[in-house]
mmCIF file of C-alpha atoms and ligand atoms in Angstrom:
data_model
loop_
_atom_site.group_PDB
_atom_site.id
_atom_site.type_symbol
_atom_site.label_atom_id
_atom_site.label_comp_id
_atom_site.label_asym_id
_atom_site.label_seq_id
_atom_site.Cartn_x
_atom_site.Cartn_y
_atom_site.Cartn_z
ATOM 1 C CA UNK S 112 -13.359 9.817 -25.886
ATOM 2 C CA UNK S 113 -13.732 11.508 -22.342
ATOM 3 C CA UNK S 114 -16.550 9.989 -20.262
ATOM 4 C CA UNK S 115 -17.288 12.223 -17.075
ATOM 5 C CA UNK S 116 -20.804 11.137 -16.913
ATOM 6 C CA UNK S 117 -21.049 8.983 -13.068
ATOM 7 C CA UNK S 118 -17.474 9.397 -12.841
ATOM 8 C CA UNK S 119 -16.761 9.307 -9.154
ATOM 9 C CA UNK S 120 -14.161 12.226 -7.753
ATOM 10 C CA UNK S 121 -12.154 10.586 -5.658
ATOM 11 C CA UNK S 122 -8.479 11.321 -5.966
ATOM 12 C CA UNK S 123 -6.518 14.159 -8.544
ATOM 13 C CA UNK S 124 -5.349 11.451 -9.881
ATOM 14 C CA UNK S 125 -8.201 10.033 -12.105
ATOM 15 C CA UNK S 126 -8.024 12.675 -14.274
ATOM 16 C CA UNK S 127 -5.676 13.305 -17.118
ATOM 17 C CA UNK S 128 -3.900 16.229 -18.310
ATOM 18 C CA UNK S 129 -6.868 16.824 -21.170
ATOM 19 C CA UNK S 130 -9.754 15.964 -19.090
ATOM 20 C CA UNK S 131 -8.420 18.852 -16.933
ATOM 21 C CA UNK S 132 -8.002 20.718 -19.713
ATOM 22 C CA UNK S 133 -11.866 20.568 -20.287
ATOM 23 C CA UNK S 134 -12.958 20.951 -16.962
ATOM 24 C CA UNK S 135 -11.166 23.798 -17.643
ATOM 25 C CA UNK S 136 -13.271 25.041 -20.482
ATOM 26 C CA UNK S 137 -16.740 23.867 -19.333
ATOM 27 C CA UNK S 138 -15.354 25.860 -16.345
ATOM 28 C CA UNK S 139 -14.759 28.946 -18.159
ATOM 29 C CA UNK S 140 -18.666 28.871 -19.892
ATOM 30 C CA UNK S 141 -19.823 28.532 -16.239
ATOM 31 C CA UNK S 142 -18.614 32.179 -15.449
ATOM 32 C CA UNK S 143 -21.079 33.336 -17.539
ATOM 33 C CA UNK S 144 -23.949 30.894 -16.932
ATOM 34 C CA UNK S 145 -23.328 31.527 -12.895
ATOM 35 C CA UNK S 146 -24.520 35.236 -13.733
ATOM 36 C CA UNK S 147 -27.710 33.834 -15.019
ATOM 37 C CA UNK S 148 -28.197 30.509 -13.633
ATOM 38 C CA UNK S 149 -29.649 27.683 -15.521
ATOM 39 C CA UNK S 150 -32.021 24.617 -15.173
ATOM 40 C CA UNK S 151 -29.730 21.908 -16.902
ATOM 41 C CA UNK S 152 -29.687 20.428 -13.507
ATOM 42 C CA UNK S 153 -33.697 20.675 -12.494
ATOM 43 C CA UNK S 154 -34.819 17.458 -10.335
ATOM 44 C CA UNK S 155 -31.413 16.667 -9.703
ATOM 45 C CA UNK S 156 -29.869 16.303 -5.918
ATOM 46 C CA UNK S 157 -26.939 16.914 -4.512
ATOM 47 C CA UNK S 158 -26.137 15.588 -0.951
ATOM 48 C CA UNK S 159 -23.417 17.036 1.039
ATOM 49 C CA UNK S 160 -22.060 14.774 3.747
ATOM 50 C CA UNK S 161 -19.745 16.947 5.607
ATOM 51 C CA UNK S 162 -18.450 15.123 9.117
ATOM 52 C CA UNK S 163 -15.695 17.663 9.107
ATOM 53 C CA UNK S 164 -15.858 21.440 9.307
ATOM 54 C CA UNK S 165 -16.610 23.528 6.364
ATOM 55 C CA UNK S 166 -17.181 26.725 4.671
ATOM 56 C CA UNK S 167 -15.707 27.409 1.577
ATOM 57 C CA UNK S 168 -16.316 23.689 -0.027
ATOM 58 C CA UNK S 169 -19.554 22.814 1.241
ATOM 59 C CA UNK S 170 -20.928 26.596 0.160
ATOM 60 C CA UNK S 171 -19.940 26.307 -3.382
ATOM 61 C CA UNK S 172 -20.692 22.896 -4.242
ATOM 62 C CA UNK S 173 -24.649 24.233 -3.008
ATOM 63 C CA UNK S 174 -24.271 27.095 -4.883
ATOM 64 C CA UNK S 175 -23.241 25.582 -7.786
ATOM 65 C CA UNK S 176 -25.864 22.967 -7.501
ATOM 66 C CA UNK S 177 -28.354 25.753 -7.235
ATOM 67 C CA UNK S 178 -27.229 27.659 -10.108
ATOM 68 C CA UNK S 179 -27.806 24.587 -12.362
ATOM 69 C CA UNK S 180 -31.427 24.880 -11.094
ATOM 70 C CA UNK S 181 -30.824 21.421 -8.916
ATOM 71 C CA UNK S 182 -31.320 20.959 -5.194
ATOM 72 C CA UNK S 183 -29.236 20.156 -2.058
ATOM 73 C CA UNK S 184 -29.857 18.344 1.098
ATOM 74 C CA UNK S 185 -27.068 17.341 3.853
ATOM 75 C CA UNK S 186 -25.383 17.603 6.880
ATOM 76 C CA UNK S 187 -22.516 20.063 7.838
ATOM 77 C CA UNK S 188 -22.579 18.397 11.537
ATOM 78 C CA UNK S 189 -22.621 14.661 11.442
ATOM 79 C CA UNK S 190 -23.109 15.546 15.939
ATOM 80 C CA UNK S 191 -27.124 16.256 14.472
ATOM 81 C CA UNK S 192 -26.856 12.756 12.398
ATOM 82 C CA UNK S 193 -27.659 9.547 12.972
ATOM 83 C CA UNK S 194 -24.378 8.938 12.967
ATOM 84 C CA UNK S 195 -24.312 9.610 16.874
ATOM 85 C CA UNK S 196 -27.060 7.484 17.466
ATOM 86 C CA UNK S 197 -24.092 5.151 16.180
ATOM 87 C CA UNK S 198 -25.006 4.526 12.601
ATOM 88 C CA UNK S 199 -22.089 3.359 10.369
ATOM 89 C CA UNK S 200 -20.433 5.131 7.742
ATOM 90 C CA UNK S 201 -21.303 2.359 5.150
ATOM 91 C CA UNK S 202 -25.069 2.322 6.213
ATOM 92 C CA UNK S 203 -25.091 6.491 5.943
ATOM 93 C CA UNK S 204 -24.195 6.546 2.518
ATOM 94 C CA UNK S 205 -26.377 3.304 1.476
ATOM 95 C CA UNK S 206 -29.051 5.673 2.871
ATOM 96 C CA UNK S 207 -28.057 8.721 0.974
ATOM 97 C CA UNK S 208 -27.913 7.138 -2.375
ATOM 98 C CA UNK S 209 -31.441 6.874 -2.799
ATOM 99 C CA UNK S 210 -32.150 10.509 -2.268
ATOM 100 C CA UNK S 211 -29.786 11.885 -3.883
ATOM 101 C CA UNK S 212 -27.982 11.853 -7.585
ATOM 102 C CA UNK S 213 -24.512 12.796 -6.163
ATOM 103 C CA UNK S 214 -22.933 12.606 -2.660
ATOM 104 C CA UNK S 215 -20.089 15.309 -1.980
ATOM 105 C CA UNK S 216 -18.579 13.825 0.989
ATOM 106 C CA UNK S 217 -15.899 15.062 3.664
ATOM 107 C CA UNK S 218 -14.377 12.726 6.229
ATOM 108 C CA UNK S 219 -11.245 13.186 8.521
ATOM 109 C CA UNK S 220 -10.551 9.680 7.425
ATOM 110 C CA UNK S 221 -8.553 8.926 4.586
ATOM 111 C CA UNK S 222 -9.823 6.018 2.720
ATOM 112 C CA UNK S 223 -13.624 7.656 3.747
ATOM 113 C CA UNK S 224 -14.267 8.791 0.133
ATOM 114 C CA UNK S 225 -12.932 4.897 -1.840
ATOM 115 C CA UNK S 226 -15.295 3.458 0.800
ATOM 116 C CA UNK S 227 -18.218 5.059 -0.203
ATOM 117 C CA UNK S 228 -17.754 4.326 -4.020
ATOM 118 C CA UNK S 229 -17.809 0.646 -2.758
ATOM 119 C CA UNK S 230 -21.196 1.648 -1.218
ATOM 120 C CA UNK S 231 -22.875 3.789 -3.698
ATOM 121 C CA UNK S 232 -24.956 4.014 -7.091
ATOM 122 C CA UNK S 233 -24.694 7.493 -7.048
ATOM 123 C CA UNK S 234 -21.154 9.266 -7.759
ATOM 124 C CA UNK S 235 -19.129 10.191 -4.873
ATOM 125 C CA UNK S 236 -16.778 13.308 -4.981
ATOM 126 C CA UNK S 237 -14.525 13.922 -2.419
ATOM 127 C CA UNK S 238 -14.312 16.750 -0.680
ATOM 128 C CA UNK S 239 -11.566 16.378 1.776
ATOM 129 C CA UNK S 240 -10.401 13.152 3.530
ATOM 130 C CA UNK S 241 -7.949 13.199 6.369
ATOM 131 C CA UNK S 242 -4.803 14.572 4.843
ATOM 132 C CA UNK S 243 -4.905 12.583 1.915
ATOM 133 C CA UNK S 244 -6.912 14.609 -0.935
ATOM 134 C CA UNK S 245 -8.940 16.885 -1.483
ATOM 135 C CA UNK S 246 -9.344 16.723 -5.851
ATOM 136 C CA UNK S 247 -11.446 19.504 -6.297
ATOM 137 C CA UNK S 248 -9.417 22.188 -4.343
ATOM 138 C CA UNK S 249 -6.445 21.496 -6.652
ATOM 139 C CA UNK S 250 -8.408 21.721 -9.603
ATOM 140 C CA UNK S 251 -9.412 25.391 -8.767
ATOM 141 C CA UNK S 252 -6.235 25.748 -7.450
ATOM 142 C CA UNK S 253 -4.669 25.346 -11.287
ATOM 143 C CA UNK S 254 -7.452 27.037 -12.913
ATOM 144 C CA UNK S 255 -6.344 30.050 -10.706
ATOM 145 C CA UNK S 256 -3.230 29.632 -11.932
ATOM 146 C CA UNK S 257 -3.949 28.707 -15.637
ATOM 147 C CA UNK S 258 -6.263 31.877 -15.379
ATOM 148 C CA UNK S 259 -4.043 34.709 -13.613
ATOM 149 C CA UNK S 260 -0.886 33.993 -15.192
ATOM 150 C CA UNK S 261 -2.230 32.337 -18.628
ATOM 151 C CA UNK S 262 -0.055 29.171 -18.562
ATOM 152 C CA UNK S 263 0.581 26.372 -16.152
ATOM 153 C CA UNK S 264 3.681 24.987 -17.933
ATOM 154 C CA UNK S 265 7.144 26.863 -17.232
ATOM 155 C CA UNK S 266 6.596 28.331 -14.028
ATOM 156 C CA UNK S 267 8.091 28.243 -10.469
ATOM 157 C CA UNK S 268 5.717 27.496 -7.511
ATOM 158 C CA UNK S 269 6.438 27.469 -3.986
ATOM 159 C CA UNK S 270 4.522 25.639 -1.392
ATOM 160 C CA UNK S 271 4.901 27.077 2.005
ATOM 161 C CA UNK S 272 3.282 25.716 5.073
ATOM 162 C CA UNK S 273 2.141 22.602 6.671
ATOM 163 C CA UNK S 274 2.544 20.024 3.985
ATOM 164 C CA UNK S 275 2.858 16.544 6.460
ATOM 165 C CA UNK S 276 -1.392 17.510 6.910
ATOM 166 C CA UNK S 277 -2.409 19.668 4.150
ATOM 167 C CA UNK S 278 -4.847 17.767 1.779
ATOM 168 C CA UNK S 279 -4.690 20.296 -0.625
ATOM 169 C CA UNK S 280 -1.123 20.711 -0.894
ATOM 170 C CA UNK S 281 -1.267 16.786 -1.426
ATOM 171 C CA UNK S 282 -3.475 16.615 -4.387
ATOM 172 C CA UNK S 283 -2.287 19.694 -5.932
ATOM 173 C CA UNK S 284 1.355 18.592 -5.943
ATOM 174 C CA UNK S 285 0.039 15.489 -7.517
ATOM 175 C CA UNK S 286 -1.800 17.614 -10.116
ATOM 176 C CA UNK S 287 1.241 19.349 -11.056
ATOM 177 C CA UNK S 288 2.877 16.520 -12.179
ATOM 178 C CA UNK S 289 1.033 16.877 -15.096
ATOM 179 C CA UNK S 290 2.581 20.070 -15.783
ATOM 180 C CA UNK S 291 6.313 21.090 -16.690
ATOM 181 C CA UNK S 292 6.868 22.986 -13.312
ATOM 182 C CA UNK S 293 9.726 23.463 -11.180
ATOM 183 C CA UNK S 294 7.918 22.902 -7.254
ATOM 184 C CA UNK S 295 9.667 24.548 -3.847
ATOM 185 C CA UNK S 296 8.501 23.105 -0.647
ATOM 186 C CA UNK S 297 9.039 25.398 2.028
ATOM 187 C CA UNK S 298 8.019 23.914 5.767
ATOM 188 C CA UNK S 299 9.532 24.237 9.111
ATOM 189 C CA UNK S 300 11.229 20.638 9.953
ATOM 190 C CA UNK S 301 8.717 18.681 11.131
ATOM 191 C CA UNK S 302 5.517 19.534 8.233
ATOM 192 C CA UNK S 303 7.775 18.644 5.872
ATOM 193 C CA UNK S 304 5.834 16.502 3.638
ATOM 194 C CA UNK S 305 6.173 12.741 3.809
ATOM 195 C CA UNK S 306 8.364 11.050 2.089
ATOM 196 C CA UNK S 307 6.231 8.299 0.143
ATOM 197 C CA UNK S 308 4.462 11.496 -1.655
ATOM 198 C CA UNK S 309 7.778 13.052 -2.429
ATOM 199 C CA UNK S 310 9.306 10.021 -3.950
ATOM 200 C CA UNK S 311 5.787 10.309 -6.434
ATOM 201 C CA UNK S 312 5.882 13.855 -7.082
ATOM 202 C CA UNK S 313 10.140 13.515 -7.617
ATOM 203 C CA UNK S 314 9.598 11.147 -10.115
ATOM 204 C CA UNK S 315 7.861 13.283 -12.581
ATOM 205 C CA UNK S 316 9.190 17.059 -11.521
ATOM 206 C CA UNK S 317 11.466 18.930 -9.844
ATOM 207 C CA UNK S 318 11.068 19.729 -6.310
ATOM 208 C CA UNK S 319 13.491 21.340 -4.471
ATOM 209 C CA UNK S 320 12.884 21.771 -0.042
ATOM 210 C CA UNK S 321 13.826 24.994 1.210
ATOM 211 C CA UNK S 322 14.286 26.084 4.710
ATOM 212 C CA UNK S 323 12.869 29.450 4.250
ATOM 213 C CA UNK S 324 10.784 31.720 2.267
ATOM 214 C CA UNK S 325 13.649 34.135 1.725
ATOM 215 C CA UNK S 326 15.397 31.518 -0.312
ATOM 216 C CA UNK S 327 12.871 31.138 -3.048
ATOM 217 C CA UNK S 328 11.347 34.277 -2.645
ATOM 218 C CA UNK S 329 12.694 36.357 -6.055
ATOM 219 C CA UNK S 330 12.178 33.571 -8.490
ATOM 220 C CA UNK S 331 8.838 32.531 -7.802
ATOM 221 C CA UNK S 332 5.788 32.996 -10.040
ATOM 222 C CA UNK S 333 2.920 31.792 -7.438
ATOM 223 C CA UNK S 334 3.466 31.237 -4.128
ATOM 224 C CA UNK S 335 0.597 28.914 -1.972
ATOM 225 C CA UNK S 336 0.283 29.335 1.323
ATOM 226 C CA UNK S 337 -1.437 26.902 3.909
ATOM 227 C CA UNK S 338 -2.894 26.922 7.511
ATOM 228 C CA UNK S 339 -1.173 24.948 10.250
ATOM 229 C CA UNK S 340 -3.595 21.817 10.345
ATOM 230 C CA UNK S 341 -4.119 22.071 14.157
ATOM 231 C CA UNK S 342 -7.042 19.086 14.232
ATOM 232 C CA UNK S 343 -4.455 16.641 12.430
ATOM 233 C CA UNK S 344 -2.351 17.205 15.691
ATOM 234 C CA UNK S 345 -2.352 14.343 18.564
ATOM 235 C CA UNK S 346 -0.036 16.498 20.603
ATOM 236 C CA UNK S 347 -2.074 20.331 21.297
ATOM 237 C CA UNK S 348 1.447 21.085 22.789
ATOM 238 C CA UNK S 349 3.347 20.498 19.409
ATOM 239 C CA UNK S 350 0.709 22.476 17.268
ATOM 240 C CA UNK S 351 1.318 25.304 19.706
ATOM 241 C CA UNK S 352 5.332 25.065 19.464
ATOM 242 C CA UNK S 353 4.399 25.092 15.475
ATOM 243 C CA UNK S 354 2.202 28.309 15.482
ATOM 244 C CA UNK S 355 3.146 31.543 13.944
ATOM 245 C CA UNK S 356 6.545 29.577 12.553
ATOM 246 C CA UNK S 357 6.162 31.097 9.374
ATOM 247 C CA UNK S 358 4.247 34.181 8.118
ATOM 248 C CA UNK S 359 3.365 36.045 4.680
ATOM 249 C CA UNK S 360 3.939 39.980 5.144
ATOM 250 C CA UNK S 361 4.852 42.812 2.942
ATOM 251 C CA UNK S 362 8.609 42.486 4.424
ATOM 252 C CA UNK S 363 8.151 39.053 3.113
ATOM 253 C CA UNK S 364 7.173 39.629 -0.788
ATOM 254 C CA UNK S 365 9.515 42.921 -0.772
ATOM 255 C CA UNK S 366 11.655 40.542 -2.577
ATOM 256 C CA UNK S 367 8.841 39.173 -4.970
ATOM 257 C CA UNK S 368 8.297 39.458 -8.719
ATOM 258 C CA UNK S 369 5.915 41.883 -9.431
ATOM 259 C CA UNK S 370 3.982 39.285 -11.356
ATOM 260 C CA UNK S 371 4.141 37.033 -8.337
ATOM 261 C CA UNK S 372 0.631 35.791 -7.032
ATOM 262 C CA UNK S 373 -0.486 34.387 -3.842
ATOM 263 C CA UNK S 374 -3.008 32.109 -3.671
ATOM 264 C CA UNK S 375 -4.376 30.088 -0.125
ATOM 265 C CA UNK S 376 -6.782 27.253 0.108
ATOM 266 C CA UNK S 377 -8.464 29.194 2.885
ATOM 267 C CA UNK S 378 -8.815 29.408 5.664
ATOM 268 C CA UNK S 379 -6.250 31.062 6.885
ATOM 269 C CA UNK S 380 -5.376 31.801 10.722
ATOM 270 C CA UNK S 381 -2.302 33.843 10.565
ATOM 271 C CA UNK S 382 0.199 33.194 8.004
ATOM 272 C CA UNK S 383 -0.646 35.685 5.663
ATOM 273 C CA UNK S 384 -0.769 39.557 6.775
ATOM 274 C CA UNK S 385 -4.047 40.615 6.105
ATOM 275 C CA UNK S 386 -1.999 43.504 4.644
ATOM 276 C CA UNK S 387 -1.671 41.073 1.785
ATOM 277 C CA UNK S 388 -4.811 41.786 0.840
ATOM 278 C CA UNK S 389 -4.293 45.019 -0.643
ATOM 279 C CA UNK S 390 -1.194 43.807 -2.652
ATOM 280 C CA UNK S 391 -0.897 43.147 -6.559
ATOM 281 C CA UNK S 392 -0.270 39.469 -5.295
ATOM 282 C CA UNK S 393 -3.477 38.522 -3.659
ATOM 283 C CA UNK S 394 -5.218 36.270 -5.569
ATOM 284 C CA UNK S 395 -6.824 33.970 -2.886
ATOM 285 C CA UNK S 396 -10.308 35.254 -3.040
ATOM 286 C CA UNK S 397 -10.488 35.282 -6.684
ATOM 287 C CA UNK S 398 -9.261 31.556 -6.070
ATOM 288 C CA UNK S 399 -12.931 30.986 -3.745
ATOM 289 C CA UNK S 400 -14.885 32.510 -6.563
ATOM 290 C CA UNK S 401 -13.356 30.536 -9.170
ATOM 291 C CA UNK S 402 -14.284 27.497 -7.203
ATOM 292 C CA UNK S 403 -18.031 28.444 -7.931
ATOM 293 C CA UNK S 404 -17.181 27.777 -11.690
ATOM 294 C CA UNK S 405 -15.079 24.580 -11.529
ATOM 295 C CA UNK S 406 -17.707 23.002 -9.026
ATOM 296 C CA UNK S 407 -21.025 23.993 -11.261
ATOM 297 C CA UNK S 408 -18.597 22.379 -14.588
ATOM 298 C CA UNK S 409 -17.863 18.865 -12.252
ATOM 299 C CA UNK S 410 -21.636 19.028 -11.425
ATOM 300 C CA UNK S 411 -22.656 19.529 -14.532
ATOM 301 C CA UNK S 412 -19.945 16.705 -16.087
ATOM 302 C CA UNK S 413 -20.697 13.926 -13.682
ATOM 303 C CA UNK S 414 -24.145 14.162 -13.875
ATOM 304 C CA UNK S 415 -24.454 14.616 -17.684
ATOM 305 C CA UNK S 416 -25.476 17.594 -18.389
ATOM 306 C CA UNK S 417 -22.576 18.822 -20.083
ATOM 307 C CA UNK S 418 -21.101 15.740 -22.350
HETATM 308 C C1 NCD C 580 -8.956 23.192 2.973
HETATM 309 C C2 NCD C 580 -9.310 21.805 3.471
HETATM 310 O O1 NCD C 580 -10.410 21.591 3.998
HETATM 311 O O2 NCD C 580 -8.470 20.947 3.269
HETATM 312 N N1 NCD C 580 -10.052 24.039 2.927
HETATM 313 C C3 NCD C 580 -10.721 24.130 1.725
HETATM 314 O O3 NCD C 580 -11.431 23.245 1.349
HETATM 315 N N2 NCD C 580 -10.507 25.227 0.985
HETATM 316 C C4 NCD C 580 -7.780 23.797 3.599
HETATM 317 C C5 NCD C 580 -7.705 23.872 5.092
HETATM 318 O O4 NCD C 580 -8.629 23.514 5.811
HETATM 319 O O5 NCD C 580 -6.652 24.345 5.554
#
């Protein structure tokens, strides 16, 4: 029996291989209630605590709130808080509870999100902490997948980017253990990603590091890019050594599959071409509307509407 109702969202993780499966399907009905919107959620609240920037996350998990006929309240800027009058985290959220019936939270702490469980009546899904997680991303980040090239199982998928910071490259390489998938990490040296979440990820697929993009290149089926996570850097002088180290062009997927798709978290500063756009590989904005559907389905699941 799968239980979503009050589950709290805090790390990929929680979920198994068939309770993704079925987010995936209450996902897929959501494409079509999105068009028309529904009440299912009427009276319900959703708070977004966002003390990190946002536009893509934040956005949809309203919108999707919306189109279940609930409501939102929140910050995007915890600087217009009471959190700079001083105000703890712990005594923020024991605030929050009572107005809300879910709290999507981001934090540039890691550890923010397990906190605020400890804290809260009310379901917490996390929406980004530090560069630990970020659950929900990778889920819309396989249904992409699942969706543009109709299987997750057999393929090749290259990670290129920062993955020492990325968040999303963390929880999606933890989804994909789920999945039998050959991973390529492609970084420069130093955003190679740490070694503890290797030794995970190694134990249950193979993953291969690659020094360049060329090397993996022909053979892969998706290929996810990521941003340089400048705000994770103590050092401004190291991010700027760092920038432009690698880039997505049309010289670069010359040597692609046809079939081969590019997807991106968002948002992206200058490793993909905007050239790109215009390819048969771009997928990454059909990736931000797709997170409409998976966010109105975890809405819907945590909060009962959908058993
Ligand atoms: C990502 C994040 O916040 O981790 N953005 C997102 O939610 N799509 C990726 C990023 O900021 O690079």
């Amino acid at each position: 029996m799968m239980e979503f109702q009050n589950r709290n969202v805090i790390s990929i993780q929680d979920f198994s291989r068939d309770e993704i499966d079925y987010i995936f399907e209450v996902s897929r009905s959501m494409e079509s209630v999105a068009k028309v919107g529904s009440d299912v959620l009427k009276g319900k609240i959703l708070a977004t605590l966002f003390f990190e920037p946002s536009t893509r996350t934040r956005l949809s998990f309203e919108a999707a709130m919306q189109k279940l006929g609930g409501s939102t309240i929140g910050f995007s800027d915890a600087e217009t808080s009471s959190t700079k009058k001083g105000e703890n985290f712990v005594d923020t959220i024991r605030t929050v509870e009572n107005y809300a019936d879910v709290i999507a939270l981001r934090h540039r702490l890691e550890g923010a999100a397990s906190v605020a469980v400890e804290c809260s009546r009310v379901p917490i899904i996390n929406s980004g902490t530090g560069a630990q997680e970020h659950p929900t991303q990778a889920l819309i980040d396989l249904y992409t997948i699942q969706k543009e090239k109709g299987q997750i199982d057999n393929l090749k998928i290259a990670f290129v980017g920062d993955l020492r910071y990325g968040r999303t490259v963390h929880s999606l390489a933890r989804a994909l253990m789920n999945y039998d998938v050959e991973l390529f990490l492609v970084s420069p040296e130093v955003l190679r990603m740490q070694e503890s979440i290797l030794r995970e990820v190694k134990g249950k697929i193979s993953v291969i590091e690659k020094q360049s993009l060329e090397d993996v290149m022909s053979e892969v089926d998706v290929l996810y890019v990521t941003r340089i996570q400048q705000e994770r850097f103590s050092d401004s002088a190291e991010y700027a050594k760092l920038r432009g180290s690698y880039r997505v062009d049309l010289e670069t997927v010359k040597m692609a599959k046809e079939d081969m798709i590019i997807l991106h978290p968002l948002p992206r500063v200058d490793e993909i071409a905007p050239e790109i756009d215009q390819t048969v590989h771009a997928r990454y904005f059909q990736q931000v509307g797709n997170g409409l559907f998976v966010r109105m389905a975890i809405l819907s699941l945590v909060l009962g509407a959908t058993k």
